Short mmCIF file of C-alpha atoms in Angstrom, two decimals:
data_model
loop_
_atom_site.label_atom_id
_atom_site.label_comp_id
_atom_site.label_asym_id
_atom_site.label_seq_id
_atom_site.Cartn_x
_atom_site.Cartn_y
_atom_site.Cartn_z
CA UNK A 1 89.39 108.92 123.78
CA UNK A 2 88.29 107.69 120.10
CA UNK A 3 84.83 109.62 120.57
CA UNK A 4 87.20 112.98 121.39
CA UNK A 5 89.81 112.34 118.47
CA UNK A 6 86.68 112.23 116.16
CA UNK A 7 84.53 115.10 117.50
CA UNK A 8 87.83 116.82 117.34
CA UNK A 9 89.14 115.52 114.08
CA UNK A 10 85.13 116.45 112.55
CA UNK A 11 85.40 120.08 114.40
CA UNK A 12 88.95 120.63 112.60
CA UNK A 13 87.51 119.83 108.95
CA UNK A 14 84.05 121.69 109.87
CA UNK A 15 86.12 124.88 110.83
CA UNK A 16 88.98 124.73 107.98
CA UNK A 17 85.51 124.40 105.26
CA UNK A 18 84.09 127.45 107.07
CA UNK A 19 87.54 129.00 106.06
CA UNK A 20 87.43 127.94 102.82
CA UNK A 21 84.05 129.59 102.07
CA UNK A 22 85.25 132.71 103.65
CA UNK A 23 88.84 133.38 104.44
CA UNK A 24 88.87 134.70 107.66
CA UNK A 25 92.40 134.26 109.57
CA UNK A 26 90.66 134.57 112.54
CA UNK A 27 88.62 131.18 111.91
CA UNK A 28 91.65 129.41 110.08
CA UNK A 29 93.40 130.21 113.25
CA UNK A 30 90.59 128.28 115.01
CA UNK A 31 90.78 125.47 113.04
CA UNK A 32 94.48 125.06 114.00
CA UNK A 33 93.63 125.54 117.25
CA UNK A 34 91.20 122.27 116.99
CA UNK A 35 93.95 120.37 116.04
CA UNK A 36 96.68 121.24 118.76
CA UNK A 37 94.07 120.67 121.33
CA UNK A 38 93.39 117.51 120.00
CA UNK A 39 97.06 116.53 120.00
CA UNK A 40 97.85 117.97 123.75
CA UNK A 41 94.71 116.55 125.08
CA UNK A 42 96.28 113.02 123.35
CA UNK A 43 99.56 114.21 124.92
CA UNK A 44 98.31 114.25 128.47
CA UNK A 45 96.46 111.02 127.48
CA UNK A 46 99.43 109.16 126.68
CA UNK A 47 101.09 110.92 129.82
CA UNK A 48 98.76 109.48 132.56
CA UNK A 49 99.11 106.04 130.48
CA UNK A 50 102.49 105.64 131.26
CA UNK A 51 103.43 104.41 128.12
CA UNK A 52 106.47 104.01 126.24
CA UNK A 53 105.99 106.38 123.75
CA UNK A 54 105.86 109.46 126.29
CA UNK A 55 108.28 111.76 124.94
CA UNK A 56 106.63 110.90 121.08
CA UNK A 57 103.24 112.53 122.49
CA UNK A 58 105.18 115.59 124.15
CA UNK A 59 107.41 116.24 120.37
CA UNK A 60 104.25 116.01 118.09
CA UNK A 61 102.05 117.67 120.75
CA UNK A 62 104.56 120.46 120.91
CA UNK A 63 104.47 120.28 117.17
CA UNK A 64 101.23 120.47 116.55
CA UNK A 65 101.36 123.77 118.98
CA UNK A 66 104.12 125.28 116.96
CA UNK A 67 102.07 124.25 113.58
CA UNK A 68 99.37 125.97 114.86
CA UNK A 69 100.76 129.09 115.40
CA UNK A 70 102.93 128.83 111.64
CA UNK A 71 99.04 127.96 110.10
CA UNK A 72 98.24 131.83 110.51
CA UNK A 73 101.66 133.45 110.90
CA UNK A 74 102.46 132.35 107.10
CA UNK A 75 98.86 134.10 105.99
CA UNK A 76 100.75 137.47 107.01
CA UNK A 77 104.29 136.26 106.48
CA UNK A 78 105.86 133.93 104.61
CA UNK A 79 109.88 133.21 106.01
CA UNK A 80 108.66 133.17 109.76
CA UNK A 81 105.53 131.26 109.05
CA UNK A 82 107.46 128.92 106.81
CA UNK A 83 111.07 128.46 109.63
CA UNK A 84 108.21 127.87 112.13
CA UNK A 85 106.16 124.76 110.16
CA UNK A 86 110.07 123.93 109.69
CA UNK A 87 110.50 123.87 113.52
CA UNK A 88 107.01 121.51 113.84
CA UNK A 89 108.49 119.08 111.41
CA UNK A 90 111.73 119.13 113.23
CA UNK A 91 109.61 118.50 116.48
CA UNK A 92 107.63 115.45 114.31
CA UNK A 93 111.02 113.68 113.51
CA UNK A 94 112.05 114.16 116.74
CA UNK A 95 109.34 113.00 118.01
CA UNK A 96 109.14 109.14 115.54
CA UNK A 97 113.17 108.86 116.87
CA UNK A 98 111.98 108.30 120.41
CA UNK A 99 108.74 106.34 118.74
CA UNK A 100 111.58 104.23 116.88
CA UNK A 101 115.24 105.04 117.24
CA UNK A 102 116.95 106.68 113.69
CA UNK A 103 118.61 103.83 111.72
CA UNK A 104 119.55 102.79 108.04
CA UNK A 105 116.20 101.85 107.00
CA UNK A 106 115.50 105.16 107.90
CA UNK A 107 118.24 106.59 105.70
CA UNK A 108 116.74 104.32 102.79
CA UNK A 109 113.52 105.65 102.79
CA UNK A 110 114.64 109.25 103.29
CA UNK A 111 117.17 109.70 100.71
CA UNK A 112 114.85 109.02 97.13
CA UNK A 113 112.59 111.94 98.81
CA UNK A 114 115.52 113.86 99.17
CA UNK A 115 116.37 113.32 95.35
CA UNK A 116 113.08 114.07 94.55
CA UNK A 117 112.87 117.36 96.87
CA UNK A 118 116.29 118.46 95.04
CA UNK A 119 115.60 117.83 91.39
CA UNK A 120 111.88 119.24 91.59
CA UNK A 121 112.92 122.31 93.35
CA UNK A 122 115.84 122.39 90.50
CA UNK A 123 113.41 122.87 87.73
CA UNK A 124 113.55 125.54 85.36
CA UNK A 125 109.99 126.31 85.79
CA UNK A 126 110.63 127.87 89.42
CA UNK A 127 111.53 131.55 90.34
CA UNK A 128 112.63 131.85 93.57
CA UNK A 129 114.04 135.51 93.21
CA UNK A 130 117.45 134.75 94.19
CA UNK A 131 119.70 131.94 95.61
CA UNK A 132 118.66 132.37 98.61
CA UNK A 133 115.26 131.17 98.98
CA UNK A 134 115.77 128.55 96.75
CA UNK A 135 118.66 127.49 99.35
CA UNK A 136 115.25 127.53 101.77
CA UNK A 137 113.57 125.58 99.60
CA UNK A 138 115.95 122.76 99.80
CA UNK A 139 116.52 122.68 103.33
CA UNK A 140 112.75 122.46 104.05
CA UNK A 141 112.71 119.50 101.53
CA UNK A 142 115.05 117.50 103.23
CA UNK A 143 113.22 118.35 106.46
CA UNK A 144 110.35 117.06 104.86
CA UNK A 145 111.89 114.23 103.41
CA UNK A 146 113.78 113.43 106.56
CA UNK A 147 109.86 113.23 108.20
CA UNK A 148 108.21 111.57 105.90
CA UNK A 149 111.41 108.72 105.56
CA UNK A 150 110.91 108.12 109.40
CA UNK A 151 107.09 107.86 108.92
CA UNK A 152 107.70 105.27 106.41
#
């Protein structure tokens, strides 16, 4: 399984530099498509295991999956591509609750991110072309936050 999450992990980064060089969707779409393989082929891994952590593999597989589809859908437009990485991240911290149940340490490490998400998105150096999107702008930072707080 190691062998697989490298050759997988090396054909992700070999495909998103081919990208780079060239900026085809088509190919950026095929990098994201390395990566949700590799997480439902990890998925069904952890599903024959038996393991614990079963429904943890299912919410990041199926956010990988979503992810992969937001990857190219935000290279033609932005507010679906963007509510749909918002979705994967949902599906991430979803995901680390059944990996480790939601608690105050969790709240801790969550709320300076939050702070920071708020304030930096406050700055004056940001136009955001109305209240709306910079009310999207906040809610996908304490999405973000909330993730990265659980990763912690």
């Amino acid at each position: 399984m190691k062998i697989f999450n490298v050759a997988a992990a090396a054909a992700t980064i070999a495909v998103m530099i081919l990208y780079i060089l060239n900026g085809q969707l088509l190919i950026k779409g095929a990098a994201s498509l390395c990566f949700a393989i590799m997480a439902c082929v990890n998925m069904i891994y952890a599903l024959r295991c038996g393991g614990s952590d079963r429904r943890f593999a299912v919410f990041v597989a199926v956010g990988h999956v979503i992810s992969m589809g937001a990857d190219v859908v935000l290279n033609l437009t932005f507010i679906p591509g963007a509510a749909m990485f918002a979705a994967a991240h949902v599906c991430y911290i979803i995901g680390y609750c059944f990996h480790m149940r939601f608690g105050m340490r969790d709240v801790l490490c969550t709320l300076p991110f939050i702070a920071f998400a708020i304030i930096f998105i406050k700055l004056p150096i940001f136009d955001f072309g109305g209240m709306s999107m910079e009310i999207l702008c906040i809610i996908y930072g304490v999405i973000i936050s909330l993730m990265v707080g659980k990763a912690f």
